[in-house]
């Protein structure tokens, strides 16, 4: 039995005729929080969709908890938060979470716990459509937490949240990991890197780096995730196969690439 | 598929509708207003035209209304991300399809009772057969509209397309259902097409109930054809619904 909850092997994804992920391999160890960082359009959401089994893949395999991604046995064990809040705007928070609870076979008490975990108990009877952006994304997260899944795939769960709420949510994530849950969390906020056990930097569908934050900082000789990422991007551009077109050399001019 | 998930889905859809008072009001009031308008239109005509057109319209409304509501509702599920999330859960595609069919079937029951009662007791529609059969046909008809709406929404990528599918899917059926030209007086090809389209059977069944005192023998085959269409549309609809999308 492997210790990796998620194994991605040579994954290739083509969307709209464009190769979004050209052959990506990575692993997510069990019981860890792995942060998926990188610019938007870098393939984070596509990779996450492949992990939960809703993405058509051109080739390669994604294995979750020893099963092929998206197989029926996994649907109770993998929780997915899409980038859109994906709640029913015309239902209350409680109705939303209770519906998802019934779908995954959890009870009403689990729904209340999930609502409390995202600090929405005071708004449980508010229509989701009347919530603020941050409350809405927390309502979506409660729907993901309610089934108590073993693997959580969270696409930008903290986007648009204030620092206090972000800290609280990361405490929840840390508690889940401590209980042996595995989390794959995407973000384009680099300062969230410090909260992850491992960081995977994704750019143009390729893994630029896969290491711990200290390892990343040491390798790049930088002091924070953002500069480390920029250093990696510059190094990546330096060895780019296709040179920039003539007349568009910009900052590459004189680099001898 | 799983009964708990199917019922939870139907209940969730009904809760969504319950929160939208205006839509519920429109679903119940619009058929009555149109029936009333029609009765009024024919009020001074020598022959009682309303008695022949009224039942046919009772067959048209549920299908049209449920088709539109369903195709928009499911398109919203697709675009809001809720469908993508649901497809990563134990929810089966059949659970979603039947959940919608059940929920809108319940709405159709209410709509059919209100519209039939209004047609008979307010507009004075003459119905020879039993009234309950009128309601049964209306419910089957509405579930048919839901099933066709689910199928159509699989081909719609935007709200504009979903709305345009109504004239594309429903208006040809309306033209060929025998309301404008009796089906046996249509050109051969059109009559053959009309013999396949499900709305023709809904309208036929409604007319049978209105004109015959013991219509069950004529109505049951029509209901059978409508049920076959429901099953075919739901099966095709769940085939177009893919867990994995590009």
Short mmCIF file of C-alpha atoms in Angstrom, two decimals:
data_model
loop_
_atom_site.label_atom_id
_atom_site.label_comp_id
_atom_site.label_asym_id
_atom_site.label_seq_id
_atom_site.Cartn_x
_atom_site.Cartn_y
_atom_site.Cartn_z
CA UNK A 1 0.00 0.00 0.00
CA UNK A 2 1.46 3.29 -1.04
CA UNK A 3 1.66 6.28 1.29
CA UNK A 4 0.55 8.60 -1.46
CA UNK A 5 -3.11 9.61 -1.46
CA UNK A 6 -2.91 11.07 -4.96
CA UNK A 7 -0.60 9.87 -7.72
CA UNK A 8 -0.59 11.71 -11.04
CA UNK A 9 1.40 9.94 -13.72
CA UNK A 10 2.26 11.60 -17.03
CA UNK A 11 -1.11 13.35 -17.23
CA UNK A 12 -1.91 15.06 -20.52
CA UNK A 13 -4.99 17.24 -20.89
CA UNK A 14 -6.12 18.99 -24.05
CA UNK A 15 -8.84 21.62 -23.79
CA UNK A 16 -10.24 23.39 -26.82
CA UNK A 17 -7.44 22.06 -29.03
CA UNK A 18 -4.78 23.47 -26.71
CA UNK A 19 -2.53 21.28 -24.59
CA UNK A 20 -3.25 22.64 -21.11
CA UNK A 21 -1.25 19.98 -19.28
CA UNK A 22 1.50 18.52 -21.46
CA UNK A 23 2.53 15.55 -19.32
CA UNK A 24 2.51 16.11 -15.58
CA UNK A 25 3.53 13.78 -12.78
CA UNK A 26 3.23 14.50 -9.07
CA UNK A 27 2.20 12.88 -5.82
CA UNK A 28 0.35 14.03 -2.74
CA UNK A 29 1.38 12.16 0.42
CA UNK A 30 -1.35 10.93 2.74
CA UNK A 31 -2.17 13.21 5.66
CA UNK A 32 -0.47 16.26 4.19
CA UNK A 33 -1.61 19.60 2.88
CA UNK A 34 -0.18 20.18 -0.56
CA UNK A 35 -0.51 23.67 -1.95
CA UNK A 36 -0.96 24.05 -5.68
CA UNK A 37 0.37 27.48 -6.54
CA UNK A 38 0.92 29.36 -9.74
CA UNK A 39 -0.56 31.94 -12.05
CA UNK A 40 -4.13 31.60 -13.24
CA UNK A 41 -4.28 29.69 -16.50
CA UNK A 42 -1.41 27.53 -15.29
CA UNK A 43 -3.52 24.38 -15.15
CA UNK A 44 -4.35 24.27 -11.42
CA UNK A 45 -8.11 23.88 -11.86
CA UNK A 46 -7.68 21.44 -14.74
CA UNK A 47 -5.38 19.27 -12.63
CA UNK A 48 -7.87 19.34 -9.74
CA UNK A 49 -10.73 18.43 -12.08
CA UNK A 50 -8.65 15.46 -13.25
CA UNK A 51 -8.06 14.41 -9.62
CA UNK A 52 -11.80 14.39 -8.83
CA UNK A 53 -12.53 12.66 -12.15
CA UNK A 54 -14.60 15.24 -14.03
CA UNK A 55 -11.93 16.17 -16.57
CA UNK A 56 -11.56 14.36 -19.88
CA UNK A 57 -7.89 13.42 -20.02
CA UNK A 58 -5.95 12.74 -23.22
CA UNK A 59 -3.51 10.28 -21.64
CA UNK A 60 -1.80 9.39 -18.38
CA UNK A 61 -3.33 8.20 -15.12
CA UNK A 62 -4.56 9.78 -11.91
CA UNK A 63 -4.86 7.45 -8.91
CA UNK A 64 -6.58 8.49 -5.69
CA UNK A 65 -6.42 6.24 -2.59
CA UNK A 66 -5.36 3.38 -4.86
CA UNK A 67 -8.34 3.72 -7.20
CA UNK A 68 -8.64 5.38 -10.61
CA UNK A 69 -9.72 9.00 -10.16
CA UNK A 70 -13.48 9.43 -10.42
CA UNK A 71 -14.30 5.75 -9.82
CA UNK A 72 -17.59 5.15 -7.95
CA UNK A 73 -15.80 3.92 -4.79
CA UNK A 74 -14.12 7.31 -4.45
CA UNK A 75 -17.22 9.48 -4.69
CA UNK A 76 -17.89 9.21 -0.97
CA UNK A 77 -14.22 9.61 -0.02
CA UNK A 78 -13.21 12.61 -2.11
CA UNK A 79 -14.61 16.08 -1.42
CA UNK A 80 -14.36 18.72 -4.11
CA UNK A 81 -14.79 22.47 -3.90
CA UNK A 82 -15.07 24.06 -7.32
CA UNK A 83 -13.68 27.51 -8.00
CA UNK A 84 -17.22 28.87 -8.37
CA UNK A 85 -19.03 28.74 -5.00
CA UNK A 86 -21.34 26.01 -6.44
CA UNK A 87 -24.18 26.50 -3.98
CA UNK A 88 -27.83 26.97 -4.87
CA UNK A 89 -28.42 30.72 -4.56
CA UNK A 90 -32.16 30.24 -3.98
CA UNK A 91 -31.70 27.92 -0.98
CA UNK A 92 -30.53 28.80 2.51
CA UNK A 93 -27.09 27.79 3.74
CA UNK A 94 -28.63 25.03 5.86
CA UNK A 95 -30.75 23.70 2.97
CA UNK A 96 -27.68 23.63 0.74
CA UNK A 97 -25.51 21.76 3.24
CA UNK A 98 -28.31 19.35 4.21
CA UNK A 99 -28.91 18.47 0.57
CA UNK A 100 -25.24 17.62 0.06
CA UNK A 101 -25.33 15.70 3.37
CA UNK A 102 -28.18 13.51 2.07
CA UNK A 103 -26.39 12.96 -1.22
CA UNK A 104 -23.20 11.71 0.48
CA UNK A 105 -25.12 9.85 3.20
CA UNK A 106 -24.37 12.11 6.18
CA UNK A 107 -26.96 13.17 8.77
CA UNK A 108 -28.38 16.53 9.83
CA UNK A 109 -25.95 16.75 12.75
CA UNK A 110 -23.04 16.50 10.29
CA UNK A 111 -24.59 19.38 8.37
CA UNK A 112 -24.71 21.54 11.50
CA UNK A 113 -21.08 20.66 12.30
CA UNK A 114 -19.98 21.62 8.79
CA UNK A 115 -21.85 24.93 9.03
CA UNK A 116 -20.25 25.62 12.41
CA UNK A 117 -16.81 24.70 11.07
CA UNK A 118 -16.98 27.47 8.48
CA UNK A 119 -18.48 29.87 11.06
CA UNK A 120 -21.81 30.32 9.31
CA UNK A 121 -24.14 29.18 12.13
CA UNK A 122 -25.48 32.73 12.47
CA UNK A 123 -26.28 32.78 8.76
CA UNK A 124 -27.56 29.22 8.44
CA UNK A 125 -31.07 30.39 7.53
CA UNK A 126 -29.97 33.11 5.14
CA UNK A 127 -30.53 32.57 1.45
CA UNK A 128 -27.18 31.84 -0.19
CA UNK A 129 -27.91 34.45 -2.84
CA UNK A 130 -28.02 37.13 -0.13
CA UNK A 131 -24.61 36.25 1.32
CA UNK A 132 -21.39 38.17 0.79
CA UNK A 133 -18.73 36.67 -1.45
CA UNK A 134 -16.70 35.36 1.45
CA UNK A 135 -19.73 33.85 3.16
CA UNK A 136 -20.75 32.25 -0.12
CA UNK A 137 -17.42 30.52 -0.60
CA UNK A 138 -17.57 29.30 3.02
CA UNK A 139 -21.05 27.90 2.38
CA UNK A 140 -19.57 26.02 -0.57
CA UNK A 141 -16.80 24.72 1.67
CA UNK A 142 -19.34 23.50 4.25
CA UNK A 143 -20.97 21.44 1.47
CA UNK A 144 -17.57 19.85 0.80
CA UNK A 145 -16.80 19.17 4.47
CA UNK A 146 -20.18 17.64 5.31
CA UNK A 147 -19.36 14.15 4.04
CA UNK A 148 -16.11 14.08 6.05
CA UNK A 149 -14.10 12.95 3.01
CA UNK A 150 -10.63 11.38 3.26
CA UNK A 151 -9.26 13.50 0.43
CA UNK A 152 -10.23 17.13 -0.05
CA UNK A 153 -9.59 18.89 -3.34
CA UNK A 154 -10.17 22.58 -2.77
CA UNK A 155 -9.92 25.01 -5.68
CA UNK A 156 -9.06 28.42 -4.23
CA UNK A 157 -11.08 28.02 -1.01
CA UNK A 158 -9.80 31.22 0.56
CA UNK A 159 -10.12 33.58 -2.37
CA UNK A 160 -11.79 36.85 -1.37
CA UNK A 161 -11.65 36.10 2.36
CA UNK A 162 -10.28 38.48 4.97
CA UNK A 163 -7.11 37.53 6.86
CA UNK A 164 -8.95 36.41 10.00
CA UNK A 165 -11.22 34.03 8.10
CA UNK A 166 -8.33 32.75 6.05
CA UNK A 167 -6.43 31.95 9.23
CA UNK A 168 -9.51 30.20 10.67
CA UNK A 169 -10.00 28.13 7.55
CA UNK A 170 -6.35 27.12 7.48
CA UNK A 171 -6.78 25.99 11.10
CA UNK A 172 -9.63 23.76 9.93
CA UNK A 173 -7.49 22.41 7.10
CA UNK A 174 -4.62 21.75 9.55
CA UNK A 175 -7.00 19.93 11.90
CA UNK A 176 -8.26 17.76 9.02
CA UNK A 177 -4.70 16.88 8.03
CA UNK A 178 -3.88 16.05 11.66
CA UNK A 179 -6.79 13.58 11.56
CA UNK A 180 -5.17 11.87 8.59
CA UNK A 181 -7.09 13.64 5.82
CA UNK A 182 -5.22 14.64 2.69
CA UNK A 183 -5.71 18.10 1.21
CA UNK A 184 -4.84 19.45 -2.20
CA UNK A 185 -5.44 23.20 -2.01
CA UNK A 186 -4.92 25.64 -4.85
CA UNK A 187 -4.22 29.30 -4.37
CA UNK A 188 -2.68 32.14 -6.24
CA UNK A 189 -1.91 33.94 -3.01
CA UNK A 190 1.70 33.12 -2.42
CA UNK A 191 1.66 33.94 1.29
CA UNK A 192 -0.54 30.91 1.86
CA UNK A 193 2.48 28.81 0.93
CA UNK A 194 3.75 28.92 4.52
CA UNK A 195 0.67 27.01 5.65
CA UNK A 196 1.24 24.00 3.38
CA UNK A 197 3.37 20.92 4.05
CA UNK A 198 4.48 20.80 0.45
CA UNK A 199 4.27 23.23 -2.43
CA UNK A 200 3.78 22.43 -6.05
CA UNK A 201 4.40 25.37 -8.35
CA UNK A 202 2.55 24.99 -11.60
CA UNK A 203 3.13 27.01 -14.72
CA UNK A 204 1.76 26.32 -18.21
CA UNK A 205 0.70 22.88 -17.03
CA UNK A 206 4.19 21.91 -15.88
CA UNK A 207 5.55 21.40 -12.38
CA UNK A 208 8.19 24.08 -11.83
CA UNK A 209 8.91 22.90 -8.33
CA UNK A 210 7.67 20.27 -5.90
CA UNK A 211 9.17 20.58 -2.44
CA UNK A 212 8.71 21.94 1.06
CA UNK A 213 8.84 25.72 1.48
CA UNK A 214 12.28 25.66 3.20
CA UNK A 215 13.56 23.41 0.41
CA UNK A 216 12.20 25.79 -2.20
CA UNK A 217 13.72 28.84 -0.53
CA UNK A 218 17.07 27.14 -0.19
CA UNK A 219 17.09 26.03 -3.82
CA UNK A 220 16.23 29.48 -5.14
CA UNK A 221 18.18 31.48 -2.57
CA UNK A 222 15.14 33.59 -1.76
CA UNK A 223 13.32 34.45 1.46
CA UNK A 224 9.64 34.12 0.52
CA UNK A 225 7.44 32.03 -1.76
CA UNK A 226 6.66 34.86 -4.15
CA UNK A 227 10.27 35.69 -4.95
CA UNK A 228 11.06 31.98 -5.11
CA UNK A 229 8.31 31.56 -7.67
CA UNK A 230 9.52 34.55 -9.71
CA UNK A 231 13.09 33.21 -9.60
CA UNK A 232 11.84 29.86 -10.90
CA UNK A 233 9.83 31.55 -13.64
CA UNK A 234 12.86 33.53 -14.77
CA UNK A 235 15.02 30.42 -14.74
CA UNK A 236 12.30 28.61 -16.67
CA UNK A 237 12.13 31.38 -19.29
CA UNK A 238 15.90 31.29 -19.55
CA UNK A 239 15.84 27.73 -20.80
CA UNK A 240 12.67 28.11 -22.85
CA UNK A 241 12.76 25.99 -26.00
CA UNK A 242 10.96 28.57 -28.12
CA UNK A 243 12.72 31.93 -28.02
CA UNK A 244 10.42 34.96 -27.95
CA UNK A 245 9.62 36.26 -31.46
CA UNK A 246 11.81 38.99 -33.01
CA UNK A 247 10.86 42.46 -31.86
CA UNK A 248 9.38 41.08 -28.68
CA UNK A 249 12.55 40.44 -26.80
CA UNK A 250 11.83 42.89 -23.98
CA UNK A 251 13.52 41.81 -20.78
CA UNK A 252 14.97 38.75 -22.46
CA UNK A 253 17.18 40.89 -24.67
CA UNK A 254 20.81 40.28 -23.91
CA UNK A 255 20.13 37.17 -21.87
CA UNK A 256 21.52 35.07 -24.68
CA UNK A 257 18.57 32.67 -24.61
CA UNK B 1 -29.09 5.07 -8.50
CA UNK B 2 -30.40 5.45 -5.01
CA UNK B 3 -33.90 6.30 -3.76
CA UNK B 4 -32.58 8.48 -0.91
CA UNK B 5 -30.55 10.64 -3.30
CA UNK B 6 -33.33 10.82 -5.89
CA UNK B 7 -35.87 11.96 -3.29
CA UNK B 8 -33.41 14.40 -1.70
CA UNK B 9 -32.80 15.88 -5.14
CA UNK B 10 -36.53 16.20 -5.88
CA UNK B 11 -37.07 17.84 -2.47
CA UNK B 12 -34.20 20.23 -3.09
CA UNK B 13 -35.63 21.30 -6.47
CA UNK B 14 -39.07 21.85 -4.93
CA UNK B 15 -37.48 23.95 -2.14
CA UNK B 16 -35.78 26.06 -4.80
CA UNK B 17 -39.14 26.57 -6.52
CA UNK B 18 -40.89 27.35 -3.25
CA UNK B 19 -38.49 30.21 -2.66
CA UNK B 20 -39.39 31.68 -6.05
CA UNK B 21 -42.98 32.84 -5.51
CA UNK B 22 -43.22 34.67 -8.80
CA UNK B 23 -42.31 31.60 -10.86
CA UNK B 24 -44.82 29.47 -8.98
CA UNK B 25 -47.49 32.14 -9.49
CA UNK B 26 -46.67 32.35 -13.21
CA UNK B 27 -46.84 28.58 -13.57
CA UNK B 28 -50.32 28.53 -12.02
CA UNK B 29 -51.84 31.78 -13.27
CA UNK B 30 -50.65 31.97 -16.89
CA UNK B 31 -52.50 28.81 -18.08
CA UNK B 32 -55.68 30.09 -16.41
CA UNK B 33 -55.39 33.52 -17.99
CA UNK B 34 -54.80 32.01 -21.44
CA UNK B 35 -57.71 29.59 -21.07
CA UNK B 36 -59.93 32.43 -19.90
CA UNK B 37 -58.84 34.58 -22.83
CA UNK B 38 -59.62 31.78 -25.24
CA UNK B 39 -63.05 31.13 -23.74
CA UNK B 40 -63.81 34.83 -24.00
CA UNK B 41 -62.54 34.94 -27.61
CA UNK B 42 -65.03 32.27 -28.64
CA UNK B 43 -67.81 33.54 -26.38
CA UNK B 44 -69.94 34.87 -29.29
CA UNK B 45 -69.19 32.17 -31.85
CA UNK B 46 -72.21 30.04 -32.88
CA UNK B 47 -70.51 26.64 -32.47
CA UNK B 48 -68.88 25.94 -29.12
CA UNK B 49 -65.31 26.10 -30.42
CA UNK B 50 -63.87 26.42 -26.91
CA UNK B 51 -65.01 22.90 -26.08
CA UNK B 52 -62.78 21.53 -28.84
CA UNK B 53 -59.78 23.87 -28.45
CA UNK B 54 -59.77 24.14 -24.65
CA UNK B 55 -58.82 20.51 -23.91
CA UNK B 56 -56.06 20.63 -26.51
CA UNK B 57 -54.57 23.66 -24.78
CA UNK B 58 -54.72 21.85 -21.45
CA UNK B 59 -52.39 19.38 -23.16
CA UNK B 60 -50.06 22.07 -24.48
CA UNK B 61 -49.47 24.22 -21.36
CA UNK B 62 -47.88 21.68 -19.01
CA UNK B 63 -45.43 20.51 -21.68
CA UNK B 64 -44.39 24.03 -22.71
CA UNK B 65 -44.05 25.42 -19.18
CA UNK B 66 -42.14 22.45 -17.78
CA UNK B 67 -39.90 22.32 -20.82
CA UNK B 68 -38.78 25.91 -20.30
CA UNK B 69 -38.44 25.72 -16.52
CA UNK B 70 -36.48 22.47 -16.67
CA UNK B 71 -34.08 23.46 -19.40
CA UNK B 72 -33.24 26.74 -17.63
CA UNK B 73 -32.95 25.08 -14.21
CA UNK B 74 -30.57 22.37 -15.42
CA UNK B 75 -28.54 24.84 -17.43
CA UNK B 76 -28.14 26.85 -14.22
CA UNK B 77 -26.86 23.70 -12.50
CA UNK B 78 -24.31 23.28 -15.24
CA UNK B 79 -23.05 26.87 -15.24
CA UNK B 80 -23.06 27.48 -11.46
CA UNK B 81 -20.72 24.57 -10.74
CA UNK B 82 -23.32 22.76 -8.62
CA UNK B 83 -23.65 20.03 -11.24
CA UNK B 84 -19.88 19.55 -11.42
CA UNK B 85 -19.76 19.13 -7.66
CA UNK B 86 -22.73 16.74 -7.67
CA UNK B 87 -21.08 14.58 -10.32
CA UNK B 88 -18.12 13.96 -7.96
CA UNK B 89 -20.53 12.63 -5.31
CA UNK B 90 -22.38 9.29 -5.17
CA UNK B 91 -25.29 10.95 -7.03
CA UNK B 92 -26.13 8.94 -10.14
CA UNK B 93 -27.14 10.59 -13.38
CA UNK B 94 -30.49 8.83 -13.07
CA UNK B 95 -30.94 10.33 -9.59
CA UNK B 96 -30.68 13.79 -11.07
CA UNK B 97 -32.98 13.01 -14.02
CA UNK B 98 -35.65 11.33 -11.86
CA UNK B 99 -35.27 13.99 -9.19
CA UNK B 100 -36.19 16.65 -11.72
CA UNK B 101 -39.00 14.54 -13.19
CA UNK B 102 -40.47 13.94 -9.71
CA UNK B 103 -40.20 17.56 -8.57
CA UNK B 104 -41.75 19.01 -11.70
CA UNK B 105 -44.31 16.19 -11.71
CA UNK B 106 -45.50 17.48 -8.32
CA UNK B 107 -45.60 21.05 -9.66
CA UNK B 108 -47.51 19.76 -12.70
CA UNK B 109 -50.08 18.10 -10.46
CA UNK B 110 -50.83 21.43 -8.80
CA UNK B 111 -50.84 23.24 -12.15
CA UNK B 112 -53.12 20.64 -13.74
CA UNK B 113 -55.63 20.74 -10.88
CA UNK B 114 -55.78 24.54 -10.96
CA UNK B 115 -55.95 24.84 -14.78
CA UNK B 116 -58.51 22.06 -15.21
CA UNK B 117 -60.72 23.40 -12.42
CA UNK B 118 -60.53 26.90 -13.92
CA UNK B 119 -61.35 25.59 -17.41
CA UNK B 120 -64.31 23.53 -16.26
CA UNK B 121 -65.89 25.62 -13.53
CA UNK B 122 -64.97 29.16 -14.55
CA UNK B 123 -64.77 28.95 -18.34
CA UNK B 124 -67.51 26.33 -18.63
CA UNK B 125 -65.48 23.78 -20.57
CA UNK B 126 -67.65 20.77 -21.33
CA UNK B 127 -65.91 17.55 -20.34
CA UNK B 128 -67.72 14.28 -20.99
CA UNK B 129 -65.19 11.96 -19.36
CA UNK B 130 -63.90 11.91 -15.78
CA UNK B 131 -62.03 15.01 -14.61
CA UNK B 132 -59.35 13.03 -12.77
CA UNK B 133 -58.21 11.59 -16.10
CA UNK B 134 -57.70 15.15 -17.37
CA UNK B 135 -55.35 15.74 -14.44
CA UNK B 136 -53.51 12.44 -14.95
CA UNK B 137 -52.84 13.28 -18.61
CA UNK B 138 -51.68 16.78 -17.64
CA UNK B 139 -49.18 15.34 -15.12
CA UNK B 140 -47.78 12.80 -17.61
CA UNK B 141 -47.65 15.61 -20.16
CA UNK B 142 -45.71 17.83 -17.76
CA UNK B 143 -43.22 15.08 -16.91
CA UNK B 144 -42.81 14.67 -20.67
CA UNK B 145 -42.01 18.38 -20.91
CA UNK B 146 -39.47 17.99 -18.10
CA UNK B 147 -37.86 14.99 -19.77
CA UNK B 148 -37.61 16.81 -23.12
CA UNK B 149 -36.25 19.88 -21.32
CA UNK B 150 -33.56 17.79 -19.63
CA UNK B 151 -32.62 16.33 -23.00
CA UNK B 152 -32.56 19.73 -24.71
CA UNK B 153 -30.51 21.36 -21.97
CA UNK B 154 -27.76 18.84 -22.69
CA UNK B 155 -27.28 20.58 -26.02
CA UNK B 156 -27.52 24.14 -24.72
CA UNK B 157 -24.34 25.91 -23.71
CA UNK B 158 -25.86 29.30 -22.90
CA UNK B 159 -29.16 30.65 -21.56
CA UNK B 160 -29.91 32.14 -24.98
CA UNK B 161 -29.64 28.72 -26.58
CA UNK B 162 -31.77 27.13 -23.86
CA UNK B 163 -34.57 29.63 -24.44
CA UNK B 164 -34.33 29.17 -28.22
CA UNK B 165 -34.75 25.42 -27.80
CA UNK B 166 -38.34 26.03 -26.74
CA UNK B 167 -39.49 27.15 -30.22
CA UNK B 168 -37.16 24.58 -31.78
CA UNK B 169 -38.39 21.57 -29.79
CA UNK B 170 -41.95 22.59 -28.94
CA UNK B 171 -43.41 24.82 -31.69
CA UNK B 172 -43.17 22.16 -34.43
CA UNK B 173 -45.02 19.78 -32.12
CA UNK B 174 -47.60 22.50 -31.46
CA UNK B 175 -48.14 23.10 -35.20
CA UNK B 176 -48.47 19.38 -35.92
CA UNK B 177 -50.50 18.28 -32.88
CA UNK B 178 -53.83 18.64 -34.64
CA UNK B 179 -54.90 21.87 -33.01
CA UNK B 180 -54.56 24.01 -36.15
CA UNK B 181 -55.29 21.41 -38.83
CA UNK B 182 -56.83 18.06 -37.80
CA UNK B 183 -54.15 15.42 -38.08
CA UNK B 184 -56.02 13.28 -40.62
CA UNK B 185 -56.25 16.25 -43.00
CA UNK B 186 -52.51 16.99 -43.02
CA UNK B 187 -50.24 16.16 -45.97
CA UNK B 188 -49.14 12.53 -45.63
CA UNK B 189 -45.56 13.26 -44.58
CA UNK B 190 -46.63 15.72 -41.89
CA UNK B 191 -49.26 13.34 -40.60
CA UNK B 192 -46.57 10.65 -40.28
CA UNK B 193 -44.37 13.07 -38.36
CA UNK B 194 -47.32 14.06 -36.22
CA UNK B 195 -47.90 10.38 -35.46
CA UNK B 196 -44.44 10.21 -33.88
CA UNK B 197 -44.38 13.46 -31.90
CA UNK B 198 -45.48 13.14 -28.26
CA UNK B 199 -47.55 16.33 -27.99
CA UNK B 200 -49.99 14.91 -30.59
CA UNK B 201 -50.80 12.11 -28.14
CA UNK B 202 -51.24 14.49 -25.21
CA UNK B 203 -53.69 16.59 -27.23
CA UNK B 204 -55.51 13.48 -28.54
CA UNK B 205 -55.87 12.13 -25.02
CA UNK B 206 -57.23 15.44 -23.73
CA UNK B 207 -59.76 15.59 -26.60
CA UNK B 208 -60.83 12.01 -25.89
CA UNK B 209 -61.56 12.84 -22.25
CA UNK B 210 -63.49 15.93 -23.29
CA UNK B 211 -65.68 14.17 -25.87
CA UNK B 212 -66.22 10.61 -24.62
CA UNK B 213 -67.99 9.49 -21.50
CA UNK B 214 -65.82 6.37 -21.22
CA UNK B 215 -62.49 7.43 -22.76
CA UNK B 216 -60.08 5.17 -20.85
CA UNK B 217 -59.67 2.68 -23.72
CA UNK B 218 -58.62 5.48 -26.10
CA UNK B 219 -56.55 7.40 -23.57
CA UNK B 220 -54.37 4.55 -22.30
CA UNK B 221 -52.55 3.92 -25.63
CA UNK B 222 -51.85 7.67 -25.91
CA UNK B 223 -50.52 7.71 -22.36
CA UNK B 224 -48.39 4.68 -23.27
CA UNK B 225 -46.76 6.52 -26.17
CA UNK B 226 -46.09 9.52 -23.91
CA UNK B 227 -44.50 7.28 -21.27
CA UNK B 228 -42.23 5.71 -23.91
CA UNK B 229 -41.15 9.21 -24.95
CA UNK B 230 -40.47 10.12 -21.30
CA UNK B 231 -38.24 7.07 -20.84
CA UNK B 232 -36.44 7.64 -24.15
CA UNK B 233 -35.85 11.34 -23.37
CA UNK B 234 -34.60 10.59 -19.84
CA UNK B 235 -32.25 7.85 -21.05
CA UNK B 236 -30.90 10.02 -23.89
CA UNK B 237 -30.65 12.91 -21.42
CA UNK B 238 -28.53 10.91 -19.00
CA UNK B 239 -26.35 9.79 -21.91
CA UNK B 240 -25.64 13.41 -22.85
CA UNK B 241 -24.86 14.17 -19.20
CA UNK B 242 -21.21 13.28 -18.80
CA UNK B 243 -19.30 13.08 -15.55
CA UNK B 244 -16.15 13.94 -17.44
CA UNK B 245 -16.23 17.07 -19.58
CA UNK B 246 -13.50 18.56 -21.80
#
